[in-house]
Each structure stands twice: as C-alpha cells, then as structure tokens.
PDB file of C-alpha atoms in Angstrom:
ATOM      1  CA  UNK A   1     118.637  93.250  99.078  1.00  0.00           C
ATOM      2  CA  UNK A   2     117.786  95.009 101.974  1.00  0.00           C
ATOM      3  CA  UNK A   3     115.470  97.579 101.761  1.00  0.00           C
ATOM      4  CA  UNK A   4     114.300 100.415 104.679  1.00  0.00           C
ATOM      5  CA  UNK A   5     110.689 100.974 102.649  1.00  0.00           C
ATOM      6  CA  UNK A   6     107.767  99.290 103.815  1.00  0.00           C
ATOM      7  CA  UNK A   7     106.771  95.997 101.867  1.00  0.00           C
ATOM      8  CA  UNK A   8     103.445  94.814 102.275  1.00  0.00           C
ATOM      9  CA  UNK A   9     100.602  91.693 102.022  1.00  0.00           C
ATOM     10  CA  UNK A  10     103.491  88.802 101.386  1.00  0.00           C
ATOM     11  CA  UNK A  11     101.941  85.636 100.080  1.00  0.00           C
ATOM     12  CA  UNK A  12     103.978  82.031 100.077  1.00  0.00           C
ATOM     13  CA  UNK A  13     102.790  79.714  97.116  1.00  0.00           C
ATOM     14  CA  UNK A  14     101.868  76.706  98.119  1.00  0.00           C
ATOM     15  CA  UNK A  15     104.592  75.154  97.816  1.00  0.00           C
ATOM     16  CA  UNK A  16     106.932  77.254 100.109  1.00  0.00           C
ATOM     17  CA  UNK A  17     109.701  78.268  97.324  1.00  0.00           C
ATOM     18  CA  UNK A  18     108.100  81.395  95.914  1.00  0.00           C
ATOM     19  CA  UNK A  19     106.684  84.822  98.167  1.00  0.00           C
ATOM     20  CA  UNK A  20     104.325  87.700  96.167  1.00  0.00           C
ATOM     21  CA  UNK A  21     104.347  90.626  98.060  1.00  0.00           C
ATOM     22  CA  UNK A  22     104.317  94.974  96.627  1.00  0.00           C
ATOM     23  CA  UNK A  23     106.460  97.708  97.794  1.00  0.00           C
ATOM     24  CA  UNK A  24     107.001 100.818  97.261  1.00  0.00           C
ATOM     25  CA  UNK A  25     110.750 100.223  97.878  1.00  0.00           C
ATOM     26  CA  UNK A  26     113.099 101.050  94.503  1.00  0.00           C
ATOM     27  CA  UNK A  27     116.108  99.143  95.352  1.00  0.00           C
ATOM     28  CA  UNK A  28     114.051  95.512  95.393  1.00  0.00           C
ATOM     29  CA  UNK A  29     114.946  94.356  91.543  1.00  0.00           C
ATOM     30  CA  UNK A  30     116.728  95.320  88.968  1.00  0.00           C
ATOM     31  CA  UNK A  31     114.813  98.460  86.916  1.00  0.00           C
ATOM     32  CA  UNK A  32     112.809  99.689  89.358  1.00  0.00           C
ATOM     33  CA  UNK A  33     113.698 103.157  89.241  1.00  0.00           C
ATOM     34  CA  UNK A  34     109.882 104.437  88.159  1.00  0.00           C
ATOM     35  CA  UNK A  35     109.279 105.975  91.899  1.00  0.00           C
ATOM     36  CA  UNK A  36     105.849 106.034  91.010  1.00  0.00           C
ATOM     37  CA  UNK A  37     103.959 104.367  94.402  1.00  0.00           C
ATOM     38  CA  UNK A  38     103.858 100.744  94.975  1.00  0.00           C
ATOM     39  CA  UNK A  39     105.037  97.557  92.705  1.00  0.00           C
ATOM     40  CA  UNK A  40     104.357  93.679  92.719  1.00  0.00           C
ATOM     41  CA  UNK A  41     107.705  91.806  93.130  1.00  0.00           C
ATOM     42  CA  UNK A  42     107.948  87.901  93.734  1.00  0.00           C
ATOM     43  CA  UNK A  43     111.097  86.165  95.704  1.00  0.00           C
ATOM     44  CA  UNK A  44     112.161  83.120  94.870  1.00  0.00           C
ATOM     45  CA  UNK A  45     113.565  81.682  98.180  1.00  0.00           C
ATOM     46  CA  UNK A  46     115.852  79.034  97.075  1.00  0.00           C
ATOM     47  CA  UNK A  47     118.126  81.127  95.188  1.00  0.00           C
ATOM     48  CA  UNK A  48     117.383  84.912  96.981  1.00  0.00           C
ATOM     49  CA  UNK A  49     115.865  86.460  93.420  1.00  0.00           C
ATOM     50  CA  UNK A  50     113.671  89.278  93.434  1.00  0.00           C
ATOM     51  CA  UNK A  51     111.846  89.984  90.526  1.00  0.00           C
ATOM     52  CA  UNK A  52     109.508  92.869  89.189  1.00  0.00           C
ATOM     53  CA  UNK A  53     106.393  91.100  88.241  1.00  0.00           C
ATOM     54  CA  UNK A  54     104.188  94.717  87.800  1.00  0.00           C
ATOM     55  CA  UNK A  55     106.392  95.371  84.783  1.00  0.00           C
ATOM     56  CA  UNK A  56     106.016  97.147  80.899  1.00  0.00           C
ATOM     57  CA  UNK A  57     106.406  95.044  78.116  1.00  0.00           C
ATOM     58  CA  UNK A  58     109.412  96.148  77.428  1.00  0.00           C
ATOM     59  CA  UNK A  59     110.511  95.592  80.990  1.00  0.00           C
ATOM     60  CA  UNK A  60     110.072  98.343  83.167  1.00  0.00           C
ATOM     61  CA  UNK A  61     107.467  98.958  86.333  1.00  0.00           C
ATOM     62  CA  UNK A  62     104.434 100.477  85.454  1.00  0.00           C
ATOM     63  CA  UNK A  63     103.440 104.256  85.948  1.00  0.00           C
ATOM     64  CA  UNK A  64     100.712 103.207  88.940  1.00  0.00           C
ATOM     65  CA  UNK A  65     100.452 101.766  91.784  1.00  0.00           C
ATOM     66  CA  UNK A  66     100.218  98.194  92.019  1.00  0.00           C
ATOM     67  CA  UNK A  67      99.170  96.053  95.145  1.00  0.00           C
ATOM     68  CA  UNK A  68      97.492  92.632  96.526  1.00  0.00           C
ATOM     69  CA  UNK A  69      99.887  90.172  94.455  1.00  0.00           C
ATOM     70  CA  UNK A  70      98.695  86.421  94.606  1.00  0.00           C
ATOM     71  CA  UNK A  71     100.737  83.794  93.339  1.00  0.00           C
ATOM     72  CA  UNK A  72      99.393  80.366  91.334  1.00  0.00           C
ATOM     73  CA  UNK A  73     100.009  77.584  93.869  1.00  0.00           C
ATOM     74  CA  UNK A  74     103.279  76.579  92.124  1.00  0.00           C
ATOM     75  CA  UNK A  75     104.336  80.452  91.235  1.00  0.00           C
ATOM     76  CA  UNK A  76     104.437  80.223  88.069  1.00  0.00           C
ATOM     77  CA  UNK A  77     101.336  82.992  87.872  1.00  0.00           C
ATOM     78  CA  UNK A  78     100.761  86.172  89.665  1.00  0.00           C
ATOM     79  CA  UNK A  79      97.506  87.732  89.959  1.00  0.00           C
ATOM     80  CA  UNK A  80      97.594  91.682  91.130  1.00  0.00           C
ATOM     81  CA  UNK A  81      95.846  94.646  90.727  1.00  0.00           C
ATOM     82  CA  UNK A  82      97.129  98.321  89.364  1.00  0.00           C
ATOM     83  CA  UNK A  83      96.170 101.443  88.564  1.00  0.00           C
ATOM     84  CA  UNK A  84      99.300 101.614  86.054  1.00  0.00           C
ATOM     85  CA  UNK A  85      98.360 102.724  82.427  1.00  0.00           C
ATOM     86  CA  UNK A  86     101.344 100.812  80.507  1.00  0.00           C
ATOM     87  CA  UNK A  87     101.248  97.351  81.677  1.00  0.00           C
ATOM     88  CA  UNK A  88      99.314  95.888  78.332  1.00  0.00           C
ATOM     89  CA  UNK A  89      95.941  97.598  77.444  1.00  0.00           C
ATOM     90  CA  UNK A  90      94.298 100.296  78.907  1.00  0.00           C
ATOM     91  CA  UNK A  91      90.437 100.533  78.499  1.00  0.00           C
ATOM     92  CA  UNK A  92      90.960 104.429  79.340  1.00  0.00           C
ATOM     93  CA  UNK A  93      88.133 104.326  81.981  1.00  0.00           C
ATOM     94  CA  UNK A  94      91.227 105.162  85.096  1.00  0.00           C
ATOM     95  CA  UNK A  95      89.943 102.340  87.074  1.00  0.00           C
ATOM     96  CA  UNK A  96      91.924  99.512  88.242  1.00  0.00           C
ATOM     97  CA  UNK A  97      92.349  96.826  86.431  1.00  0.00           C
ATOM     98  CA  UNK A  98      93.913  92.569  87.708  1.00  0.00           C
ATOM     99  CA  UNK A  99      96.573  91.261  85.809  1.00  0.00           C
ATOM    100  CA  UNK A 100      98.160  87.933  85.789  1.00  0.00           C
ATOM    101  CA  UNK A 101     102.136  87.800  84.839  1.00  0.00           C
ATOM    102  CA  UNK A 102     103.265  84.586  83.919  1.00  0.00           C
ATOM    103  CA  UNK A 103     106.782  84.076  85.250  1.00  0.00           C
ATOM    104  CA  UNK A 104     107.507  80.378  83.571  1.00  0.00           C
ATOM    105  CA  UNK A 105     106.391  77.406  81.927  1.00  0.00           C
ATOM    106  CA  UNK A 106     103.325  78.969  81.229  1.00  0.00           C
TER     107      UNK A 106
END
C-alpha cells in the first residue's frame, strides 16, 4: 500500500524477512482508522503484509501514539513504546509505557 504520510525509524530483523517501523499513515493495515498520532506496523517482505502490531485486544490501534518499534531477531516479537491507554493495562500514571506484541510461535 502506498502511503503519502511520513513513516519513520524502520528496523530489518535479523534475518532480512520482517521490517518494524510507526506511522502516522491510516491506510498502512487493515483497521487503522483511529487517526490518533503515530502506530507500530511490521512488513513482512516475502509476501508484502502489513500488519498493526500497536493494536487493542480486540484488534484495533490504540488511542496514543506509539513509536521506536524493535523487532526479536527472527520477528516473531516487537518491542515499542506508547502513550496509548487501551493496549492491555494502564497503571493510570499517563506515562509511557514498552510493550512487546507477539506476532507468532510465541
């Protein structure tokens, strides 16, 4: 998908099939309508899949900004940080928090 919003801080697992990056495009992946700042996606380049990796639990991008995505070195993981409020629990104390998303066979 071609996007004309800036995407940022791309980082290529180690082993070359899988690139972390956020953006505060909304036409990246599929549900990504929360307009709400930035977003951590991953690309898988072998097959051309973006995927939402800053998301709810029940699927959708969070309600704050999420940046500096860095992926396991097989992608499997991604590590980010966000200021968003509904991606699992929030202490309440409006700081930002790191996540890790596990994507598969984790």
């Amino acid at each position: 998908m071609a996007s004309a919003v800036m995407s940022s801080s791309g980082r290529l697992a180690a082993g070359g099939r899988y690139v972390s990056f956020y953006s505060s495009a909304s036409d990246l992946a599929p549900r990504d309508g929360n307009g709400i700042g930035s977003d951590v996606f991953v690309r898988d380049l072998n097959t051309g899949r973006t995927t939402a990796v800053s998301t709810t639990p029940a699927g959708a991008t969070g309600n704050g900004d999420s940046i500096s995505a860095t992926p396991s070195a097989n992608g499997s993981r991604i590590l980010f940080s966000s200021r968003a409020t509904d991606l699992g629990v929030d202490p309440g104390d409006g700081h930002e928090h790191l996540f890790v998303r596990c994507l598969r066979n984790c």
